[in-house]
CSV table of C-alpha atoms (C1' of nucleotides) in Angstrom, one decimal:
chain,number,residue,atom,x,y,z
F,56,UNK,CA,7.8,4.4,-107.4
F,57,UNK,CA,6.7,4.7,-111.0
F,58,UNK,CA,10.0,6.2,-111.8
F,59,UNK,CA,11.5,2.8,-111.9
F,60,UNK,CA,8.9,1.7,-114.4
F,61,UNK,CA,9.4,4.8,-116.4
F,62,UNK,CA,13.1,4.1,-116.7
F,63,UNK,CA,12.4,0.5,-117.5
F,64,UNK,CA,10.3,1.7,-120.5
F,65,UNK,CA,12.8,4.4,-121.6
F,66,UNK,CA,15.6,1.9,-121.4
F,67,UNK,CA,13.7,-0.1,-124.0
F,68,UNK,CA,13.1,2.9,-126.1
F,69,UNK,CA,9.4,3.1,-125.3
F,70,UNK,CA,7.8,6.4,-124.4
F,71,UNK,CA,6.4,6.1,-120.9
F,72,UNK,CA,2.8,7.1,-121.2
F,73,UNK,CA,0.4,6.7,-118.3
F,74,UNK,CA,-1.2,3.8,-120.0
F,75,UNK,CA,2.0,2.0,-120.7
F,76,UNK,CA,3.1,2.3,-117.1
F,77,UNK,CA,-0.1,0.8,-115.9
F,78,UNK,CA,0.2,-2.1,-118.3
F,79,UNK,CA,3.7,-2.7,-117.3
F,80,UNK,CA,2.7,-2.6,-113.7
F,81,UNK,CA,0.0,-5.2,-114.3
F,82,UNK,CA,2.4,-7.5,-116.1
F,83,UNK,CA,4.9,-7.3,-113.3
F,84,UNK,CA,2.3,-7.7,-110.6
F,85,UNK,CA,1.3,-11.2,-111.7
F,86,UNK,CA,3.7,-14.0,-111.6
F,87,UNK,CA,2.0,-15.6,-114.6
F,88,UNK,CA,1.7,-14.5,-118.2
F,89,UNK,CA,-1.3,-12.4,-119.1
F,90,UNK,CA,-3.5,-12.6,-122.1
F,91,UNK,CA,-5.0,-9.6,-123.9
F,92,UNK,CA,-8.2,-10.6,-122.3
F,93,UNK,CA,-6.7,-10.7,-118.8
F,94,UNK,CA,-5.6,-7.1,-119.3
F,95,UNK,CA,-9.1,-6.1,-120.6
F,96,UNK,CA,-10.5,-7.4,-117.3
F,97,UNK,CA,-7.9,-5.6,-115.3
F,98,UNK,CA,-8.6,-2.2,-117.0
F,99,UNK,CA,-12.3,-2.3,-117.9
F,100,UNK,CA,-12.4,1.2,-119.1
F,101,UNK,CA,-9.6,0.9,-121.5
F,102,UNK,CA,-10.1,0.0,-125.1
F,103,UNK,CA,-8.7,-3.4,-126.2
F,104,UNK,CA,-7.1,-1.9,-129.3
F,105,UNK,CA,-5.0,0.3,-127.0
F,106,UNK,CA,-4.0,-2.7,-124.9
F,107,UNK,CA,-3.3,-4.7,-128.0
F,108,UNK,CA,-1.1,-2.0,-129.4
F,109,UNK,CA,0.7,-1.5,-126.1
F,110,UNK,CA,1.5,-5.2,-126.0
F,111,UNK,CA,2.7,-5.1,-129.6
F,112,UNK,CA,5.0,-2.2,-128.8
F,113,UNK,CA,6.3,-4.0,-125.7
F,114,UNK,CA,6.9,-7.0,-127.8
F,115,UNK,CA,8.7,-5.2,-130.6
F,116,UNK,CA,10.9,-3.5,-128.2
F,117,UNK,CA,11.6,-6.8,-126.5
F,118,UNK,CA,10.3,-5.9,-123.1
F,119,UNK,CA,7.9,-8.8,-123.2
F,120,UNK,CA,7.6,-12.1,-125.1
F,121,UNK,CA,4.5,-13.9,-126.1
F,122,UNK,CA,3.6,-17.5,-125.5
F,123,UNK,CA,1.0,-19.6,-127.2
F,124,UNK,CA,-0.3,-21.7,-124.4
F,125,UNK,CA,-1.2,-24.6,-126.7
F,126,UNK,CA,-4.9,-24.0,-126.3
F,127,UNK,CA,-5.2,-21.1,-128.7
F,128,UNK,CA,-4.7,-18.2,-126.3
F,129,UNK,CA,-1.7,-16.0,-126.5
F,130,UNK,CA,-0.2,-14.7,-123.3
F,131,UNK,CA,2.5,-12.2,-122.6
F,132,UNK,CA,5.2,-12.1,-120.0
F,133,UNK,CA,8.0,-9.8,-119.0
F,134,UNK,CA,11.4,-10.9,-120.4
F,135,UNK,CA,13.8,-11.8,-117.7
F,136,UNK,CA,17.5,-11.4,-118.1
F,137,UNK,CA,17.7,-14.9,-119.4
F,138,UNK,CA,15.1,-14.2,-122.1
F,139,UNK,CA,17.1,-11.4,-123.6
F,140,UNK,CA,20.2,-13.3,-124.6
F,141,UNK,CA,18.8,-14.2,-128.0
F,142,UNK,CA,15.3,-12.8,-127.6
F,143,UNK,CA,13.9,-16.3,-128.3
F,144,UNK,CA,12.6,-17.7,-125.2
F,145,UNK,CA,14.6,-20.8,-124.5
F,146,UNK,CA,12.7,-21.7,-121.4
F,147,UNK,CA,9.9,-24.0,-120.7
F,148,UNK,CA,6.3,-22.8,-120.2
F,149,UNK,CA,3.8,-24.3,-117.9
F,150,UNK,CA,0.0,-24.3,-118.2
F,151,UNK,CA,-1.9,-25.1,-115.1
F,152,UNK,CA,-4.9,-27.2,-115.9
F,153,UNK,CA,-6.7,-25.9,-112.8
F,154,UNK,CA,-6.3,-22.1,-112.8
F,155,UNK,CA,-5.4,-21.9,-116.5
F,156,UNK,CA,-2.4,-19.6,-115.8
F,157,UNK,CA,0.7,-19.9,-117.8
F,158,UNK,CA,4.0,-19.6,-116.1
F,159,UNK,CA,7.4,-18.9,-117.6
F,160,UNK,CA,9.8,-21.3,-116.0
F,161,UNK,CA,12.8,-19.2,-116.8
F,162,UNK,CA,15.1,-21.4,-114.8
F,163,UNK,CA,14.2,-24.5,-116.8
F,164,UNK,CA,15.8,-24.7,-120.1
F,165,UNK,CA,14.4,-26.6,-123.0
F,166,UNK,CA,16.1,-30.0,-123.1
F,167,UNK,CA,17.8,-31.0,-126.4
F,168,UNK,CA,15.5,-32.7,-128.8
F,169,UNK,CA,16.4,-35.2,-131.5
F,170,UNK,CA,15.1,-34.7,-135.0
F,171,UNK,CA,15.0,-36.8,-138.1
F,172,UNK,CA,17.8,-36.5,-140.6
F,173,UNK,CA,17.5,-33.3,-142.8
F,174,UNK,CA,15.3,-31.5,-140.3
F,175,UNK,CA,17.1,-28.5,-138.9
F,176,UNK,CA,16.4,-27.0,-135.5
F,177,UNK,CA,15.7,-23.4,-135.2
F,178,UNK,CA,13.8,-23.0,-131.9
F,179,UNK,CA,11.3,-24.9,-129.8
F,180,UNK,CA,8.1,-24.3,-128.0
F,181,UNK,CA,7.6,-26.4,-124.9
F,182,UNK,CA,4.5,-26.2,-122.9
F,183,UNK,CA,4.1,-28.5,-120.0
F,184,UNK,CA,0.5,-29.1,-118.8
F,185,UNK,CA,-0.1,-30.0,-115.2
F,186,UNK,CA,-1.0,-28.5,-111.8
F,187,UNK,CA,0.9,-25.5,-110.5
F,188,UNK,CA,2.2,-25.0,-106.9
F,189,UNK,CA,-0.7,-22.6,-106.1
F,190,UNK,CA,-3.4,-25.0,-107.1
F,191,UNK,CA,-1.8,-28.1,-105.6
I,213,UNK,CA,-9.5,-49.7,-152.5
I,214,UNK,CA,-11.9,-47.6,-150.3
I,215,UNK,CA,-12.8,-50.8,-148.6
I,216,UNK,CA,-9.7,-50.4,-146.5
I,217,UNK,CA,-10.7,-46.9,-145.4
I,218,UNK,CA,-14.2,-48.0,-144.8
I,219,UNK,CA,-13.0,-50.7,-142.5
I,220,UNK,CA,-10.6,-48.2,-140.8
I,221,UNK,CA,-13.6,-46.0,-140.0
I,222,UNK,CA,-15.8,-48.9,-138.9
I,223,UNK,CA,-13.0,-50.1,-136.6
I,224,UNK,CA,-13.2,-46.8,-134.8
I,225,UNK,CA,-16.9,-46.9,-134.7
I,226,UNK,CA,-17.5,-44.2,-137.2
I,227,UNK,CA,-20.1,-44.7,-139.9
I,228,UNK,CA,-18.3,-44.6,-143.3
I,229,UNK,CA,-20.1,-41.9,-145.3
I,230,UNK,CA,-18.7,-40.8,-148.6
I,231,UNK,CA,-17.6,-37.5,-147.0
I,232,UNK,CA,-15.7,-39.2,-144.2
I,233,UNK,CA,-13.9,-41.5,-146.5
I,234,UNK,CA,-12.8,-38.5,-148.6
I,235,UNK,CA,-11.6,-36.6,-145.5
I,236,UNK,CA,-9.7,-39.7,-144.2
I,237,UNK,CA,-8.2,-40.1,-147.7
I,238,UNK,CA,-7.0,-36.5,-147.7
I,239,UNK,CA,-5.5,-36.9,-144.2
I,240,UNK,CA,-3.6,-40.0,-145.2
I,241,UNK,CA,-2.4,-38.5,-148.5
I,242,UNK,CA,-0.4,-35.8,-146.8
I,243,UNK,CA,2.5,-36.6,-144.7
I,244,UNK,CA,1.9,-33.5,-142.7
I,245,UNK,CA,-1.0,-32.5,-140.4
I,246,UNK,CA,-3.9,-30.6,-141.9
I,247,UNK,CA,-5.8,-27.6,-140.7
I,248,UNK,CA,-9.5,-27.1,-141.1
I,249,UNK,CA,-8.5,-24.6,-143.7
I,250,UNK,CA,-6.3,-27.0,-145.6
I,251,UNK,CA,-9.3,-29.3,-145.9
I,252,UNK,CA,-11.5,-26.4,-147.1
I,253,UNK,CA,-9.0,-25.8,-149.9
I,254,UNK,CA,-8.9,-29.4,-150.8
I,255,UNK,CA,-12.7,-29.7,-151.0
I,256,UNK,CA,-13.9,-26.4,-152.2
I,257,UNK,CA,-17.5,-27.4,-152.6
I,258,UNK,CA,-17.9,-28.8,-149.1
I,259,UNK,CA,-19.2,-26.7,-146.2
I,260,UNK,CA,-16.7,-26.0,-143.5
I,261,UNK,CA,-19.1,-27.0,-140.8
I,262,UNK,CA,-19.3,-30.4,-142.3
I,263,UNK,CA,-15.5,-30.7,-142.3
I,264,UNK,CA,-15.3,-29.3,-138.8
I,265,UNK,CA,-17.8,-31.9,-137.5
I,266,UNK,CA,-16.0,-34.6,-139.4
I,267,UNK,CA,-12.8,-33.7,-137.7
I,268,UNK,CA,-14.5,-33.6,-134.4
I,269,UNK,CA,-16.0,-37.0,-134.9
I,270,UNK,CA,-12.6,-38.4,-135.9
I,271,UNK,CA,-11.0,-36.8,-132.9
I,272,UNK,CA,-13.7,-38.1,-130.5
I,273,UNK,CA,-13.2,-41.6,-131.9
I,274,UNK,CA,-9.5,-41.2,-131.6
I,275,UNK,CA,-8.8,-41.7,-135.3
I,276,UNK,CA,-6.9,-38.4,-135.4
I,277,UNK,CA,-5.3,-36.1,-132.9
I,278,UNK,CA,-5.0,-32.3,-133.0
I,279,UNK,CA,-2.0,-30.2,-132.7
I,280,UNK,CA,-1.7,-26.6,-131.9
I,281,UNK,CA,1.2,-25.5,-134.0
I,282,UNK,CA,2.2,-22.7,-131.6
I,283,UNK,CA,1.1,-20.0,-134.0
I,284,UNK,CA,-2.6,-20.3,-133.3
I,285,UNK,CA,-3.6,-22.8,-136.0
I,286,UNK,CA,-4.9,-26.2,-135.1
I,287,UNK,CA,-3.9,-29.1,-137.3
I,288,UNK,CA,-5.1,-32.6,-137.4
I,289,UNK,CA,-3.1,-35.8,-138.0
I,290,UNK,CA,-3.9,-39.5,-138.1
I,291,UNK,CA,-3.0,-41.3,-135.0
I,292,UNK,CA,-0.3,-43.9,-135.5
I,293,UNK,CA,0.0,-47.0,-133.4
I,294,UNK,CA,2.3,-45.1,-131.0
I,295,UNK,CA,-0.3,-42.4,-130.5
I,296,UNK,CA,-2.9,-44.7,-129.4
I,297,UNK,CA,-1.2,-46.1,-126.3
I,298,UNK,CA,-2.6,-43.4,-124.1
I,299,UNK,CA,-4.4,-41.2,-126.6
I,300,UNK,CA,-2.1,-38.3,-125.5
I,301,UNK,CA,0.4,-37.6,-128.2
I,302,UNK,CA,3.7,-38.1,-126.5
I,303,UNK,CA,5.7,-37.3,-129.6
I,304,UNK,CA,7.4,-34.2,-130.8
I,305,UNK,CA,5.8,-32.0,-133.5
I,306,UNK,CA,7.7,-30.0,-136.0
I,307,UNK,CA,6.6,-26.8,-137.7
I,308,UNK,CA,8.5,-25.9,-140.9
I,309,UNK,CA,9.1,-22.2,-141.1
I,310,UNK,CA,9.3,-22.4,-144.9
I,311,UNK,CA,6.3,-24.4,-146.0
I,312,UNK,CA,4.4,-24.0,-142.7
I,313,UNK,CA,3.6,-27.6,-142.6
I,314,UNK,CA,3.4,-29.4,-139.3
I,315,UNK,CA,4.8,-32.9,-139.0
I,316,UNK,CA,4.2,-35.5,-136.3
I,317,UNK,CA,7.5,-36.9,-135.5
I,318,UNK,CA,6.0,-40.1,-134.1
I,319,UNK,CA,9.4,-41.7,-133.6
I,320,UNK,CA,10.7,-38.9,-131.5
I,321,UNK,CA,9.5,-39.0,-127.9
I,322,UNK,CA,9.3,-35.9,-125.8
I,323,UNK,CA,12.4,-35.8,-123.6
I,324,UNK,CA,11.9,-35.6,-119.8
I,325,UNK,CA,11.5,-32.1,-118.5
I,326,UNK,CA,12.4,-30.8,-115.1
I,327,UNK,CA,9.9,-28.7,-113.2
I,328,UNK,CA,10.0,-26.6,-110.1
I,329,UNK,CA,9.0,-28.2,-106.8
I,330,UNK,CA,5.3,-28.6,-106.4
I,331,UNK,CA,4.5,-28.4,-110.1
I,332,UNK,CA,3.2,-31.7,-111.3
I,333,UNK,CA,3.6,-33.0,-114.8
I,334,UNK,CA,0.5,-34.1,-116.7
I,335,UNK,CA,1.5,-33.9,-120.4
I,336,UNK,CA,3.6,-31.8,-122.6
I,337,UNK,CA,3.4,-30.1,-126.0
I,338,UNK,CA,6.6,-29.8,-127.8
I,339,UNK,CA,6.8,-28.0,-131.1
I,340,UNK,CA,10.1,-27.6,-132.8
I,341,UNK,CA,10.4,-24.9,-135.4
I,342,UNK,CA,12.9,-25.2,-138.2
I,343,UNK,CA,13.2,-26.3,-141.8
I,344,UNK,CA,11.9,-29.7,-142.9
I,345,UNK,CA,13.6,-32.2,-145.2
I,346,UNK,CA,11.5,-31.1,-148.1
I,347,UNK,CA,12.3,-27.5,-147.9
I,348,UNK,CA,16.0,-27.9,-147.2
W,138,DT,C1',4.4,30.5,-125.0
W,139,DT,C1',2.4,29.6,-129.1
W,140,DT,C1',2.4,26.9,-133.3
W,141,DA,C1',3.5,23.0,-136.0
W,142,DT,C1',4.4,18.0,-136.0
W,143,DA,C1',4.4,13.4,-134.4
W,144,DT,C1',2.6,9.9,-131.3
W,145,DT,C1',-1.0,7.7,-128.7
W,146,DT,C1',-5.6,6.6,-127.7
W,147,DG,C1',-10.7,5.3,-128.3
W,148,DC,C1',-14.2,4.1,-131.3
W,149,DA,C1',-16.1,1.5,-134.7
W,150,DA,C1',-15.7,-1.7,-137.8
W,151,DC,C1',-13.7,-5.7,-139.8
W,152,DC,C1',-11.6,-10.3,-140.5
W,153,DT,C1',-10.6,-15.1,-139.5
W,154,DG,C1',-11.3,-19.5,-137.4
W,155,DG,C1',-14.1,-21.9,-134.9
W,156,DT,C1',-18.9,-23.2,-133.6
W,157,DT,C1',-24.1,-23.8,-133.3
W,158,DG,C1',-29.3,-24.2,-134.7
W,159,DC,C1',-32.1,-25.7,-137.9
W,160,DA,C1',-34.1,-27.8,-141.8
W,161,DA,C1',-33.2,-30.7,-145.9
W,162,DA,C1',-31.0,-34.9,-147.5
W,163,DA,C1',-29.3,-39.4,-146.9
W,164,DC,C1',-29.3,-43.5,-144.6
W,165,DA,C1',-30.7,-47.5,-141.7
W,166,DT,C1',-34.5,-50.2,-139.9
W,167,DC,C1',-38.7,-52.1,-139.6
O,75,DG,C1',-42.4,-48.0,-148.7
O,76,DA,C1',-43.0,-45.7,-144.0
O,77,DT,C1',-40.5,-44.3,-139.9
O,78,DG,C1',-36.8,-42.8,-137.1
O,79,DT,C1',-31.9,-41.5,-136.8
O,80,DT,C1',-27.7,-39.5,-138.6
O,81,DT,C1',-25.3,-36.5,-141.6
O,82,DT,C1',-24.9,-32.5,-144.4
O,83,DG,C1',-25.4,-27.6,-146.0
O,84,DC,C1',-26.7,-23.1,-145.0
O,85,DA,C1',-26.8,-19.2,-142.4
O,86,DA,C1',-25.7,-17.0,-138.6
O,87,DC,C1',-23.0,-16.3,-134.6
O,88,DC,C1',-19.0,-15.7,-131.5
O,89,DA,C1',-14.4,-14.6,-129.7
O,90,DG,C1',-9.9,-12.9,-130.4
O,91,DG,C1',-7.2,-10.4,-132.9
O,92,DT,C1',-6.5,-6.4,-136.0
O,93,DT,C1',-7.0,-1.9,-138.8
O,94,DG,C1',-8.5,3.0,-140.3
O,95,DC,C1',-9.5,7.1,-138.8
O,96,DA,C1',-10.3,11.1,-136.1
O,97,DA,C1',-9.7,13.1,-131.5
O,98,DA,C1',-6.6,13.8,-127.7
O,99,DT,C1',-2.1,14.1,-126.1
O,100,DA,C1',2.7,14.8,-126.1
O,101,DT,C1',7.0,16.7,-128.3
O,102,DA,C1',9.7,19.8,-130.9
O,103,DA,C1',10.3,24.2,-133.2
O,104,DA,C1',9.6,28.9,-133.7
DNA sequence: TTTATATTTGCAACCTGGTTGCAAAACATC
DNA sequence: GATGTTTTGCAACCAGGTTGCAAATATAAA
């Protein structure tokens, strides 16, 4: 059961405390990326600084990546195998205008983008806005 | 001189106060998009709520558009002819990792992006990170 | 197993950027 | 110039994110 999650954490060099297992569980449970606020709702009795630091730890250890949804809120999602290659998420994100959930479209790579002369490409952030399958 | 700017404002149905002319001037002067904070620096003696409301007015009247630079800061840039077509900016934005300036690459359209079945496209936000021509 | 050491958590407080209510100032209209 | 409307400045607020510090918990050493 939680052994899997414990191992998951230990693999990433994160000590598997009760709190961290719960947060990881929550992140896995949802198919969309969660904000700090989403987690606060999920665990009402837990301090937000704890959740914040948990997320930071996860991010440092590359268990999750964060996404700026283009509206000011930051959301976190588990890194899939494809994320890990270079730790920069090269996939497209999708913000549903109805439910406000952000999805990692891990199977959809960012298309190549032209730039003016003398501008060099490092990475790109692509957020598509629209309506997701659940809200359709 | 300022007559041009005054007309610019009046064309968009914005009353050309001294303050607004100055803000418009500032926005035109820079080739990159400005944040509320950038404007506060530029006009140290002006209250930020005034600048804030000025930007909101400009945005409402579609004189400028705002860009979320993917790092949490919102920046504003004058709408070019190409912006105006549908009032949604369909062009790519570029955040320079050295100077932290955001550029509207108005000549570079967002490429078409594939989505999973049942996800519908409404608009997209593309922010490329890299090094701009000035910092190269 | 007990003690010493390091890590994690909760609380309170803070900071920043964005936002609003309200009164004074500036402007337009009669 | 008197009247009504718009704009501005001030103060205060709000949300999200962030930090310092002490208490609680876990780990390592004796």
